[in-house]
Coordinates of C-alpha atoms in Angstrom, one line a residue:
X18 CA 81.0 148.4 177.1
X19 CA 83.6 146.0 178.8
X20 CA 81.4 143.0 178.3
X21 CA 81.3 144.4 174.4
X22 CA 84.8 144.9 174.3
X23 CA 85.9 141.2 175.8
X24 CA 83.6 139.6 173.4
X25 CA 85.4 141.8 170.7
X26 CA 88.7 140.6 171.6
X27 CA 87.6 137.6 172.4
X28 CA 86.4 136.8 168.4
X29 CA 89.2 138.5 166.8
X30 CA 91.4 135.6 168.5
X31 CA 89.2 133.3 167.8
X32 CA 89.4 134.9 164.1
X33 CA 93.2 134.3 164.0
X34 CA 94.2 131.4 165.6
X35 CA 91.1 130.2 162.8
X36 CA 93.9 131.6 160.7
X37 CA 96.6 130.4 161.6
X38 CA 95.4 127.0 161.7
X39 CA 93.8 127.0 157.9
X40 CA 97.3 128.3 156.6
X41 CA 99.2 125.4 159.1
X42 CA 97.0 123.0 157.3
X43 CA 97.3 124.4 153.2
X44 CA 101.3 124.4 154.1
X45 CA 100.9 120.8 155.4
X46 CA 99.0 119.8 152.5
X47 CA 101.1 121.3 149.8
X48 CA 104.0 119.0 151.3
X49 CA 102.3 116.2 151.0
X50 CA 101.5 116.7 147.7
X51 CA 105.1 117.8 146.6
X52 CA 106.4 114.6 148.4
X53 CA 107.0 111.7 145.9
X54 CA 105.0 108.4 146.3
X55 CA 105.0 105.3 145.8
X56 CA 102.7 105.0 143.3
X57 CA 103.5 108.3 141.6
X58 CA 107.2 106.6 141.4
X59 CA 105.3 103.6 139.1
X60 CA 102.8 105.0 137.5
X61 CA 105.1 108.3 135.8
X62 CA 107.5 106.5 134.4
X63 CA 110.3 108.9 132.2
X64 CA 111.8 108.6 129.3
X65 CA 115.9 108.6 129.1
X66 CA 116.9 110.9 127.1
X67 CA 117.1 111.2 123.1
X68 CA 114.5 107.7 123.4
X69 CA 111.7 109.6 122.3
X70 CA 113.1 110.9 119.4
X71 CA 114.5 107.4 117.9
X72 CA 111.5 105.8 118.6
X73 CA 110.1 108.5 116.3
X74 CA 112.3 107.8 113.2
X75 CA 112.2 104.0 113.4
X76 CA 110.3 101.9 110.5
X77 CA 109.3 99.5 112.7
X78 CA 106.4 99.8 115.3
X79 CA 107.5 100.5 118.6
X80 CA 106.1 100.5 122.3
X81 CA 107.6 101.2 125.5
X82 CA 106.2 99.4 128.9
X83 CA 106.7 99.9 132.1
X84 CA 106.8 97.6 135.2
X85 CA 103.3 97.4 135.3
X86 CA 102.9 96.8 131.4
X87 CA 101.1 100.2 131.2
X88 CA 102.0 101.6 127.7
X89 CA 104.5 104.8 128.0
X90 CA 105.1 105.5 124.0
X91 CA 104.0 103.8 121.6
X92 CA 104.3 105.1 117.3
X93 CA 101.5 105.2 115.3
X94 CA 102.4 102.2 113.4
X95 CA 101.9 99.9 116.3
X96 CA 98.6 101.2 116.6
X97 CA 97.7 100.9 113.2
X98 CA 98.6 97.4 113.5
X99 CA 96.1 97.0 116.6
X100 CA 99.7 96.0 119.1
X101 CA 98.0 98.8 121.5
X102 CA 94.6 99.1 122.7
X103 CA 93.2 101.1 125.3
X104 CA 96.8 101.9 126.9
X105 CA 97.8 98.8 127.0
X106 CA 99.9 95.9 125.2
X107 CA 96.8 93.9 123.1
X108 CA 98.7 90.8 121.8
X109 CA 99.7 88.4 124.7
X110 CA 102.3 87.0 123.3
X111 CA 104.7 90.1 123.2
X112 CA 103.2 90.8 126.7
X113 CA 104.8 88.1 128.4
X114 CA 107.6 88.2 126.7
X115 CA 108.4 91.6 127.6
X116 CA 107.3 90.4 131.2
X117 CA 109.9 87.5 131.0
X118 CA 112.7 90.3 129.3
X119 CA 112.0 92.3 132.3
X120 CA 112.6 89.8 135.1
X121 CA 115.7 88.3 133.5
X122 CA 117.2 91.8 131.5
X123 CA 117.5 89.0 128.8
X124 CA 116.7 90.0 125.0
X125 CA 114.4 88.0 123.1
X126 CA 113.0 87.2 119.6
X127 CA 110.1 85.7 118.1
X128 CA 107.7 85.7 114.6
X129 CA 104.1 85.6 114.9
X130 CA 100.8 85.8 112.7
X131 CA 98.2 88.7 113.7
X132 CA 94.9 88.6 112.9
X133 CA 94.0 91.2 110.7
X134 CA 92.3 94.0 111.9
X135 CA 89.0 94.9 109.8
X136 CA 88.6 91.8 108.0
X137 CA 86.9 88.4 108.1
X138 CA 88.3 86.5 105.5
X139 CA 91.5 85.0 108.2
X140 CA 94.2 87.0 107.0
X141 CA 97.1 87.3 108.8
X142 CA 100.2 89.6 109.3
X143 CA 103.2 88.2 109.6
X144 CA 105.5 90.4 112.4
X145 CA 108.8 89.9 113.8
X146 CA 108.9 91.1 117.5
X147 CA 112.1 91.9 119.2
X148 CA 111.5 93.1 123.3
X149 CA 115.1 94.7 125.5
X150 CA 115.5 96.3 128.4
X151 CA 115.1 99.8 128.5
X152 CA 116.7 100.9 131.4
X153 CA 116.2 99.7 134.7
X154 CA 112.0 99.5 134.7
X155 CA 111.4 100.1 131.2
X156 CA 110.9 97.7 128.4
X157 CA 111.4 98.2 124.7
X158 CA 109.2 96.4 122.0
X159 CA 109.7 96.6 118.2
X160 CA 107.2 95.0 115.5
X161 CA 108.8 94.6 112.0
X162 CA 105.9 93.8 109.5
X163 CA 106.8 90.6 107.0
X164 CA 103.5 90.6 105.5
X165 CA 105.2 92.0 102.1
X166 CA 108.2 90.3 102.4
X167 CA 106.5 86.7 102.6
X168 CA 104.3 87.5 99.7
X169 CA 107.2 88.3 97.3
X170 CA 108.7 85.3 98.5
X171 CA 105.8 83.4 97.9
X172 CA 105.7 84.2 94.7
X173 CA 109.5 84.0 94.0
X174 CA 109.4 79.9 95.2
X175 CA 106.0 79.6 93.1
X176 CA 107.9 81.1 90.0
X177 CA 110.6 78.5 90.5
X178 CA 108.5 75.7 90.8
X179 CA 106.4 77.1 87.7
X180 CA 109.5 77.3 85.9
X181 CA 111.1 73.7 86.6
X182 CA 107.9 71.7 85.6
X183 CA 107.5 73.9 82.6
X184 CA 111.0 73.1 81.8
X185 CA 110.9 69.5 83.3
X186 CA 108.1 68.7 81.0
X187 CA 109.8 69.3 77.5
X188 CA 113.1 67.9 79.0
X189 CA 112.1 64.8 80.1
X190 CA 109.7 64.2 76.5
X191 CA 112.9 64.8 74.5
X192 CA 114.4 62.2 76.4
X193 CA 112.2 59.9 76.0
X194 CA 112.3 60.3 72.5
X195 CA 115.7 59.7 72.2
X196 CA 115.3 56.4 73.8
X197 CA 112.5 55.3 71.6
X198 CA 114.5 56.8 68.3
X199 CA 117.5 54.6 69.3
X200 CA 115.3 51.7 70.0
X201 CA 114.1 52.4 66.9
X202 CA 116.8 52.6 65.0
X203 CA 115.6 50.0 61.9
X204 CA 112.5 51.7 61.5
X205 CA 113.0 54.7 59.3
X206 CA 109.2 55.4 59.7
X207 CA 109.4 55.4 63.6
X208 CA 112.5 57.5 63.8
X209 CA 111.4 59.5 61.5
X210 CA 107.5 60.2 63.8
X211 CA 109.6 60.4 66.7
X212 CA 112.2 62.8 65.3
X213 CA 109.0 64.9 64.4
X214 CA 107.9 64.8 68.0
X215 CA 111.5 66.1 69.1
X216 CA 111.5 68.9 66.8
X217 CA 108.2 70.3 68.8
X218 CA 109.1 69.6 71.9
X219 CA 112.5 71.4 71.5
X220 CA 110.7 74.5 69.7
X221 CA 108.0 74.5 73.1
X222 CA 111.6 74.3 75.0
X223 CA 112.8 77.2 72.8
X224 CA 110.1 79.0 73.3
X225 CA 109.5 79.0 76.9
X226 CA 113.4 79.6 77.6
X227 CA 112.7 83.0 75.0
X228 CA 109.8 83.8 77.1
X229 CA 111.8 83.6 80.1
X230 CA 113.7 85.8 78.6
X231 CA 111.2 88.6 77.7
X232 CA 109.4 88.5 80.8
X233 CA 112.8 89.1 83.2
X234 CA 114.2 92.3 80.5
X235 CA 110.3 93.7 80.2
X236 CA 110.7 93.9 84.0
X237 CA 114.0 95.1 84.7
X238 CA 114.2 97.1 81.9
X239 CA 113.4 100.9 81.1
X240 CA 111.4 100.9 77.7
X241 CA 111.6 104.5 77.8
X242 CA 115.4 104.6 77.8
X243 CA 115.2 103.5 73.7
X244 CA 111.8 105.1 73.4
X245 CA 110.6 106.6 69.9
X246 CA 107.3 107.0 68.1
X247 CA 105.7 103.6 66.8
X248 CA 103.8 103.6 64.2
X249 CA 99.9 101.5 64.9
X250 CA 99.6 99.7 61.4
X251 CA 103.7 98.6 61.4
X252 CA 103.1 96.6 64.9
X253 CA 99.9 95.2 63.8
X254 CA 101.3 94.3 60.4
X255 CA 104.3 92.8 62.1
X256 CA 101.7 90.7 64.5
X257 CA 99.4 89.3 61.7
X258 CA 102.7 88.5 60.1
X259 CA 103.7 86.3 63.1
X260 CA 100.7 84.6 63.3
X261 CA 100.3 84.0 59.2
X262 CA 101.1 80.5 59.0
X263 CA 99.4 79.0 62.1
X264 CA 96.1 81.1 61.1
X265 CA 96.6 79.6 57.9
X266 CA 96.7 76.0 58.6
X267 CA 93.5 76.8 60.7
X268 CA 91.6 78.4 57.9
X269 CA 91.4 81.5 60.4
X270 CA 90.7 84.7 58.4
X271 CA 92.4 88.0 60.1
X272 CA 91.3 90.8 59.5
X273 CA 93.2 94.2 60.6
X274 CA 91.6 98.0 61.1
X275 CA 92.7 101.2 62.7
X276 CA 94.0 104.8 61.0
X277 CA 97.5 105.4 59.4
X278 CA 97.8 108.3 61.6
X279 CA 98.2 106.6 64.9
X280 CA 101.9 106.4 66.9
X281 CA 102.2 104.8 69.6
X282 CA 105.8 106.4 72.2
X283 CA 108.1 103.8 73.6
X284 CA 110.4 100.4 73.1
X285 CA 108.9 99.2 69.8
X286 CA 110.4 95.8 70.4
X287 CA 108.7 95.1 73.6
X288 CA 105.1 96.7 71.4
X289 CA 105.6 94.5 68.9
X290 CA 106.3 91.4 71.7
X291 CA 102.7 92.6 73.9
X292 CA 100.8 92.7 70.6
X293 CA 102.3 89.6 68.9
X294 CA 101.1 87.4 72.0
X295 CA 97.9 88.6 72.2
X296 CA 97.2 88.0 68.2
X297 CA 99.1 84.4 68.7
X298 CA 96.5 83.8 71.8
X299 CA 93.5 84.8 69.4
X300 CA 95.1 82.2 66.6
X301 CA 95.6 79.6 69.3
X302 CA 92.3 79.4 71.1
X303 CA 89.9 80.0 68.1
X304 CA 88.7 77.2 66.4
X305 CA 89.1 76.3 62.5
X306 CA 87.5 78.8 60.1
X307 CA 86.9 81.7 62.7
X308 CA 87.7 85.2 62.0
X309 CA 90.3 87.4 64.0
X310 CA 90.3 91.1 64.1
X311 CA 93.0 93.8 65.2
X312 CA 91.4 97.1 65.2
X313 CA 93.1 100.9 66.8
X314 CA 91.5 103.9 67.6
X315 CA 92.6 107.1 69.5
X316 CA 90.5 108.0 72.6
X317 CA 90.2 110.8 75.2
X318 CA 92.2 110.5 78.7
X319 CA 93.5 111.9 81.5
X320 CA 96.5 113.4 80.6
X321 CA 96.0 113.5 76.8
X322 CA 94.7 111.1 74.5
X323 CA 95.8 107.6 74.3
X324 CA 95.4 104.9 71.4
X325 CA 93.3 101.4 72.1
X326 CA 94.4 98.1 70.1
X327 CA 91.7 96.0 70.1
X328 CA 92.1 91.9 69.5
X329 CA 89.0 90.3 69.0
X330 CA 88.8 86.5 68.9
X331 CA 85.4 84.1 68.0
X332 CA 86.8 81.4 70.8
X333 CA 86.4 79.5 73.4
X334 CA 86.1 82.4 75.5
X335 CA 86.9 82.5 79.6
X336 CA 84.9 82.5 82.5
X337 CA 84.1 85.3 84.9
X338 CA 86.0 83.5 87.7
X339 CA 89.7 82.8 85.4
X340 CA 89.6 86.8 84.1
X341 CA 91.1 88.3 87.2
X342 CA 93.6 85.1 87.4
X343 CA 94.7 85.3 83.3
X344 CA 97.4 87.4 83.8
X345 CA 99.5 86.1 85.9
X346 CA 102.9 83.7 85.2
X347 CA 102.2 80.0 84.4
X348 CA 98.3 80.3 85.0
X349 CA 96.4 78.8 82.1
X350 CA 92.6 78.3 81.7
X351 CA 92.8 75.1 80.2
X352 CA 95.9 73.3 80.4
X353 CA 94.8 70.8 78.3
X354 CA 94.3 73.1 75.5
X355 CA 97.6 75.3 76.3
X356 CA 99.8 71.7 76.7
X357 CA 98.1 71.3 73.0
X358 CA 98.8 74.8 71.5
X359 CA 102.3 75.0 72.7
X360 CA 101.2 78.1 75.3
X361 CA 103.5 78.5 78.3
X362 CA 101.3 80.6 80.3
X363 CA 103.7 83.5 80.0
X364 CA 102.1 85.2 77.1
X365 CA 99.7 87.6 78.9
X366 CA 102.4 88.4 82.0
X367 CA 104.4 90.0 79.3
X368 CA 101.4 92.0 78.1
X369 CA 100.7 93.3 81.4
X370 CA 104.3 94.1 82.2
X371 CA 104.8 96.1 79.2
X372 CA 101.7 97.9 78.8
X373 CA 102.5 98.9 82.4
X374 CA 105.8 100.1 82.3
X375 CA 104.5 101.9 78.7
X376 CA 101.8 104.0 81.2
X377 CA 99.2 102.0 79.4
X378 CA 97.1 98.9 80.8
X379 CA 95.7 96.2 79.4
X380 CA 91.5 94.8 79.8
X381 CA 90.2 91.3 78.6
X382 CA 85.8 91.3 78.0
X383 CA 85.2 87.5 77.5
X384 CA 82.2 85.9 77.2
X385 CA 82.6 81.5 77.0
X386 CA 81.5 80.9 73.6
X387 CA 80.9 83.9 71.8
X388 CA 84.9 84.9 72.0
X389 CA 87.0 87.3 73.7
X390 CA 88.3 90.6 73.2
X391 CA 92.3 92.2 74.7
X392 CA 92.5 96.1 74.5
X393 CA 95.8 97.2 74.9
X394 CA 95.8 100.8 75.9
X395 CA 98.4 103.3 76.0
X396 CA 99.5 106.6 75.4
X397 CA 100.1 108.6 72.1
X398 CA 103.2 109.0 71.4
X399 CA 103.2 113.5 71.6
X400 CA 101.6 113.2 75.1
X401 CA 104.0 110.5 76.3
X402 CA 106.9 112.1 74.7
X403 CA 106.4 114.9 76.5
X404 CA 106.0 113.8 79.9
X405 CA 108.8 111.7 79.9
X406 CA 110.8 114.2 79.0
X407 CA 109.0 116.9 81.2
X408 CA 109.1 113.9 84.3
X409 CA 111.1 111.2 83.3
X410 CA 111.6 110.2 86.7
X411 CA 108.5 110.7 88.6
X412 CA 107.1 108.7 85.3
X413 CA 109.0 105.7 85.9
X414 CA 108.1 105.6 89.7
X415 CA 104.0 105.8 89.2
X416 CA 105.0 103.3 86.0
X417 CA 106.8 101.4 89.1
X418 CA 103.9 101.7 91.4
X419 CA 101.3 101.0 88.4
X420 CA 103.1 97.7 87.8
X421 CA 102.1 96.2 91.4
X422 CA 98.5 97.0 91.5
X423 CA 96.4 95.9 88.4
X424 CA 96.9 97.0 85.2
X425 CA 95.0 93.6 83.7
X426 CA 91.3 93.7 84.5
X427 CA 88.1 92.9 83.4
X428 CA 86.5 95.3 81.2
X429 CA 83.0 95.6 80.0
X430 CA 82.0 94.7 76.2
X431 CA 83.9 96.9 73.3
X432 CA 82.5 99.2 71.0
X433 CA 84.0 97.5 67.6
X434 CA 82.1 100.1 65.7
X435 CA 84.0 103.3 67.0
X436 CA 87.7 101.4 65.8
X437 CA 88.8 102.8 62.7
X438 CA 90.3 101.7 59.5
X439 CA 94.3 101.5 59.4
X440 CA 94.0 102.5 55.8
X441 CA 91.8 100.6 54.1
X442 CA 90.1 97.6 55.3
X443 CA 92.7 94.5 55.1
X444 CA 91.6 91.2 55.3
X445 CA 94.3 88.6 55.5
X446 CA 93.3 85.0 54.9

């Protein structure tokens, strides 16, 4: 019993000192782990305060780095922009210089072009990148996208040079002229050819500065402010009428179709403008004893119905690779021909300006030699009547939006037969 007892005794001791050792160690342990390191003091970096929450309402892209250019916050535009990648910075550019910014505290600057992520055509993004201090260990990066801004620019110093050499040209013929008509000035046969010659080259002057004109107040403009219900057959009666004499003197027969019935809603003005150049472009670039039709008819959309004018043309016709291109300022598919006809390219931007601020569009189907044919499309007058003045405002902004994406595009072959009579047939010769 003692020998039972002693080894009793001598286990429960055994048992807590066993004890007292395993909590020793779990107290020990727990202070280590409590006790800051040094590479918990790098690798946790905190924000200061009221950071997080301007980083969140920033338009630019922003990431924060630490001293070991491990990413601490970044927005989600930086990484839609592919700046962050796997935790960490992915353009080395911005890398060292937020590694520079954070060795000297000194605030630095630069623009750059980004590949662009997805695509294989070379596209770039322009950014602006600004890095600062953040603290004592942090650094601060902001990304400001230019990609927009450039391209409006781009097309703003493109514009201007369009406009001077279209301006330059006409200019610089009339004073020639002038020269030759005082050179000429005991030759009443000369002056009176070269007199001639200054009378078209100041209507092509004339006209270029009206299209100017047109293009900058269809733009600016609110068509809806001096909206009302147009009547179909007046605007096409008042384009055949603008295009009477030149068809003439071309033998071009016109002939013009559609249903009395048909209103159009908004600026009639700027209608009358959209459909007079598209029936002057059809008179211009068809050859002599051709035959021109304007036809209308009202068709089922989205929103209500809307009414299609049709321009049909027995022309030169354009090619696949100049229809996505014929719509914009200046651009002309033969130059030549255009310098000929007195065009100044700006013809169809006004189409496709009004037609998109109208909540219509315009489509070309060409085919080179057999002709081509412009549908201008847009809403009848009760169903745009009453959304703008249901959502006048909203109207303008998707008008707004509709204006930068494409509202002139390729569209396949017309139906001619499903265009109706304005009243009865009228062919003009």
């Amino acid at each position: 019993m003692d020998v039972n007892a002693a080894v009793a005794a001598a286990a429960a001791i055994a048992g807590v000192l066993t004890g007292v050792i395993a909590m020793l160690a779990f107290r020990w342990s727990e202070r280590d782990l409590r006790r800051p390191t040094r590479t918990s003091l790098h690798t946790d970096p905190v924000l200061p305060p009221g950071v997080d929450t301007v980083l969140s309402v920033l338009r630019s892209s922003a990431v924060v780095l630490d001293e070991g250019d491990a990413v601490v916050k970044a927005s989600s535009a930086a990484y839609a922009l592919g700046l962050v990648r796997g935790g960490k910075l992915a353009v080395e550019p911005m890398l060292q210089m937020a590694r520079d910014t954070r060795r000297d505290g000194e605030i630095r600057q630069v623009e750059l072009d980004l590949p662009r992520r997805g695509t294989g055509r070379g596209e770039a993004l322009a950014v602006s990148a600004r890095v600062a201090p953040l603290g004592s260990r942090l650094v601060l990066l902001l990304v400001e996208d230019l990609t927009e801004a450039r391209r409006i620019e781009a097309v703003r110093r493109d514009f201007v040079a369009n406009v001077s050499h279209e301006l330059k040209t006409p200019v610089g013929a009339l004073s020639l002229l002038s020269e030759a008509v005082m050179d000429a000035s005991d030759d009443p046969e000369a002056v009176q050819r070269f007199a001639g010659r200054m009378q078209i080259e100041a209507t092509r002057l004339t006209n270029l500065v009206q299209e100017l004109i047109d293009l900058s107040r269809v733009q600016n403009d609110d068509p809806l402010e001096d909206a009302e219900p147009v009547r179909v057959d007046e605007l096409v009666a008042e384009a055949v009428d603008r295009c009477r004499h030149a068809a003439g003197t071309k033998q071009i027969t016109m002939a013009a179709g559609g249903t009395a019935e048909l209103h159009v809603w908004g600026n009639r003005g700027q209608l009358a403008a959209a459909l007079g150049n598209l029936v002057e472009n059809a008179v211009n670039y068809s050859p002599a004893r051709t035959r021109v039709g304007i036809a209308a008819r009202r068709v089922g959309a989205r929103g209500g119905d809307a009414i299609e004018i049709a321009v049909t043309d027995q022309g030169i016709g354009i090619s696949d690779k100049d229809k996505e291109r014929i719509f914009e300022r200046f651009y002309r598919v033969d130059p030549a021909r255009s310098r000929a006809t007195g065009g100044t390219g700006l013809g169809l931007a006004i189409v496709k300006h009004v037609a998109a601020s109208h909540g219509g569009e315009v489509t070309v189907w060409s085919s080179e030699g057999q002709g081509s044919t412009f549908t201008l499309r847009l809403p009848e007058a009760g169903v745009a009547r009453d959304r703008a003045q249901q959502q006048h405002t909203p109207a303008l902004d998707e008008a707004g939006q509709s204006a930068g994406s494409s509202h002139a595009r390729s569209h396949p072959a017309p139906d001619s037969t499903a265009y109706q009579t304005l009243s009865a047939p009228e062919v003009l010769p």
